[in-house]
Amino acid sequence: MANPEAEQLFAKGLRSIAEGSTLAALVNFERALQLEISPVYCSHLAFCIAKERGQVKKGITLCLEAIEKEPENSLHYLNLGKIQLIAGCKADAIETFRQGLSHEPNQQILDELFKLEPRNPPVISFLHRDNPLNKYLGKILKRLGLR
């Protein structure tokens, strides 16, 4: 049974994360979890704990518990991957993001993977990658399928 107050606190926490305030989100998620135990609340709380308090192991444990309860929910994989990035485990995070995408499509996971995607070296190596010549040559070669 869904607790309306817990849902409001959860929604407030999501808004706080979107605004970049994980500390405020942490407080809201903790209060929501006290009112109603939910894997989604637990997963988001895990990310906030890892980011704000630096308790990466506890965050990973909470996310894995959420994944155990709801293995098809890609949000849990998103949060676990973000925690792994906080811990400096980029390869593990990429693998976790890909696992999440295998369960259901998620634009946030795709955005994270895009950020982590390795960049090609500049077309003309002695020029900076921001040089317009490098930028446009790279775009042209990409469209032609040569890069």
Short mmCIF file of C-alpha atoms in Angstrom, two decimals:
data_model
loop_
_atom_site.label_atom_id
_atom_site.label_comp_id
_atom_site.label_asym_id
_atom_site.label_seq_id
_atom_site.Cartn_x
_atom_site.Cartn_y
_atom_site.Cartn_z
CA MET A 1 0.00 0.00 0.00
CA ALA A 2 1.44 3.35 -1.07
CA ASN A 3 1.87 5.97 1.62
CA PRO A 4 1.02 9.41 0.13
CA GLU A 5 3.33 11.27 2.53
CA ALA A 6 6.22 8.96 1.62
CA GLU A 7 5.51 9.53 -2.08
CA GLN A 8 5.56 13.30 -1.55
CA LEU A 9 8.87 13.10 0.28
CA PHE A 10 10.28 10.89 -2.47
CA ALA A 11 9.14 13.34 -5.17
CA LYS A 12 10.70 16.19 -3.18
CA GLY A 13 13.94 14.20 -2.99
CA LEU A 14 13.94 13.64 -6.75
CA ARG A 15 13.48 17.38 -7.32
CA SER A 16 16.38 18.07 -4.94
CA ILE A 17 18.63 15.71 -6.90
CA ALA A 18 17.61 17.37 -10.16
CA GLU A 19 18.56 20.74 -8.63
CA GLY A 20 21.92 19.32 -7.50
CA SER A 21 21.17 19.22 -3.78
CA THR A 22 21.84 15.63 -2.76
CA LEU A 23 21.97 16.58 0.92
CA ALA A 24 18.34 17.75 0.87
CA ALA A 25 17.43 14.64 -1.14
CA LEU A 26 19.16 12.45 1.45
CA VAL A 27 16.96 13.85 4.22
CA ASN A 28 13.79 13.37 2.17
CA PHE A 29 14.66 9.81 1.13
CA GLU A 30 15.49 8.84 4.73
CA ARG A 31 12.14 10.16 5.94
CA ALA A 32 10.27 8.46 3.06
CA LEU A 33 11.98 5.15 3.84
CA GLN A 34 10.95 5.44 7.49
CA LEU A 35 7.32 5.76 6.40
CA GLU A 36 7.39 3.07 3.72
CA ILE A 37 10.03 0.51 2.78
CA SER A 38 10.47 0.48 -0.97
CA PRO A 39 13.37 -0.72 -3.18
CA VAL A 40 13.13 2.50 -5.22
CA TYR A 41 13.45 4.68 -2.12
CA CYS A 42 16.30 2.49 -0.90
CA SER A 43 18.17 2.75 -4.20
CA HIS A 44 17.98 6.55 -4.31
CA LEU A 45 18.93 6.79 -0.65
CA ALA A 46 21.97 4.61 -1.38
CA PHE A 47 23.22 7.07 -4.00
CA CYS A 48 22.77 10.02 -1.64
CA ILE A 49 24.54 8.23 1.20
CA ALA A 50 27.50 7.44 -1.03
CA LYS A 51 27.71 10.96 -2.44
CA GLU A 52 27.10 13.00 0.71
CA ARG A 53 28.51 10.82 3.47
CA GLY A 54 31.12 8.94 1.46
CA GLN A 55 29.74 5.58 2.62
CA VAL A 56 30.26 3.84 -0.72
CA LYS A 57 30.14 0.27 0.62
CA LYS A 58 26.84 0.91 2.40
CA GLY A 59 25.46 2.53 -0.76
CA ILE A 60 26.49 -0.42 -2.91
CA THR A 61 24.94 -2.85 -0.43
CA LEU A 62 21.64 -0.95 -0.39
CA CYS A 63 21.54 -0.81 -4.20
CA LEU A 64 22.27 -4.52 -4.51
CA GLU A 65 19.42 -5.25 -2.09
CA ALA A 66 17.11 -3.11 -4.24
CA ILE A 67 18.26 -4.96 -7.37
CA GLU A 68 17.58 -8.28 -5.63
CA LYS A 69 13.99 -7.19 -4.92
CA GLU A 70 13.36 -5.53 -8.31
CA PRO A 71 15.88 -6.85 -10.84
CA GLU A 72 13.99 -5.39 -13.83
CA ASN A 73 14.08 -1.77 -12.60
CA SER A 74 16.83 0.10 -14.44
CA LEU A 75 16.85 2.94 -11.89
CA HIS A 76 18.60 0.65 -9.41
CA TYR A 77 21.34 -0.02 -11.95
CA LEU A 78 21.61 3.72 -12.64
CA ASN A 79 22.12 4.48 -8.95
CA LEU A 80 24.55 1.60 -8.48
CA GLY A 81 26.57 2.77 -11.48
CA LYS A 82 26.71 6.32 -10.12
CA ILE A 83 27.95 4.98 -6.78
CA GLN A 84 30.62 2.97 -8.57
CA LEU A 85 31.72 6.14 -10.36
CA ILE A 86 31.98 7.89 -6.99
CA ALA A 87 34.18 5.00 -5.84
CA GLY A 88 36.37 5.41 -8.94
CA CYS A 89 35.35 2.10 -10.54
CA LYS A 90 34.61 3.34 -14.06
CA ALA A 91 34.72 -0.08 -15.74
CA ASP A 92 32.31 -1.56 -13.18
CA ALA A 93 29.99 1.42 -13.60
CA ILE A 94 29.89 1.00 -17.38
CA GLU A 95 29.09 -2.70 -16.97
CA THR A 96 26.34 -1.90 -14.45
CA PHE A 97 24.82 0.72 -16.77
CA ARG A 98 24.79 -1.79 -19.61
CA GLN A 99 23.09 -4.38 -17.38
CA GLY A 100 20.42 -1.82 -16.55
CA LEU A 101 19.82 -1.10 -20.23
CA SER A 102 19.41 -4.82 -20.89
CA HIS A 103 16.41 -4.83 -18.53
CA GLU A 104 14.63 -1.69 -19.73
CA PRO A 105 15.48 1.44 -21.73
CA ASN A 106 16.49 4.42 -19.62
CA GLN A 107 17.58 7.79 -21.01
CA GLN A 108 19.50 8.70 -17.83
CA ILE A 109 21.66 5.58 -18.21
CA LEU A 110 22.29 6.42 -21.86
CA ASP A 111 23.34 9.93 -20.84
CA GLU A 112 25.77 8.54 -18.25
CA LEU A 113 27.24 6.12 -20.79
CA PHE A 114 27.63 8.93 -23.30
CA LYS A 115 29.59 10.96 -20.72
CA LEU A 116 31.89 8.00 -20.14
CA GLU A 117 32.36 7.20 -23.83
CA PRO A 118 36.00 7.51 -24.88
CA ARG A 119 36.69 10.30 -27.35
CA ASN A 120 38.53 9.84 -30.60
CA PRO A 121 41.86 11.64 -30.89
CA PRO A 122 41.75 14.91 -32.84
CA VAL A 123 41.91 14.51 -36.64
CA ILE A 124 44.90 16.83 -36.82
CA SER A 125 46.90 15.92 -33.75
CA PHE A 126 49.06 19.06 -33.50
CA LEU A 127 45.93 21.27 -33.30
CA HIS A 128 43.78 21.47 -30.19
CA ARG A 129 40.56 19.42 -30.33
CA ASP A 130 38.50 22.64 -30.00
CA ASN A 131 40.04 24.07 -33.16
CA PRO A 132 37.26 24.53 -35.75
CA LEU A 133 39.26 22.66 -38.36
CA ASN A 134 39.48 19.60 -36.10
CA LYS A 135 35.81 19.84 -35.12
CA TYR A 136 34.42 20.03 -38.62
CA LEU A 137 36.83 17.53 -40.16
CA GLY A 138 35.86 15.11 -37.40
CA LYS A 139 32.15 15.63 -38.08
CA ILE A 140 32.61 15.15 -41.82
CA LEU A 141 34.69 12.00 -41.41
CA LYS A 142 32.15 10.61 -38.92
CA ARG A 143 29.28 11.17 -41.37
CA LEU A 144 31.27 9.49 -44.15
CA GLY A 145 31.90 6.53 -41.88
CA LEU A 146 35.66 6.96 -42.02
CA ARG A 147 36.02 7.59 -38.31
#
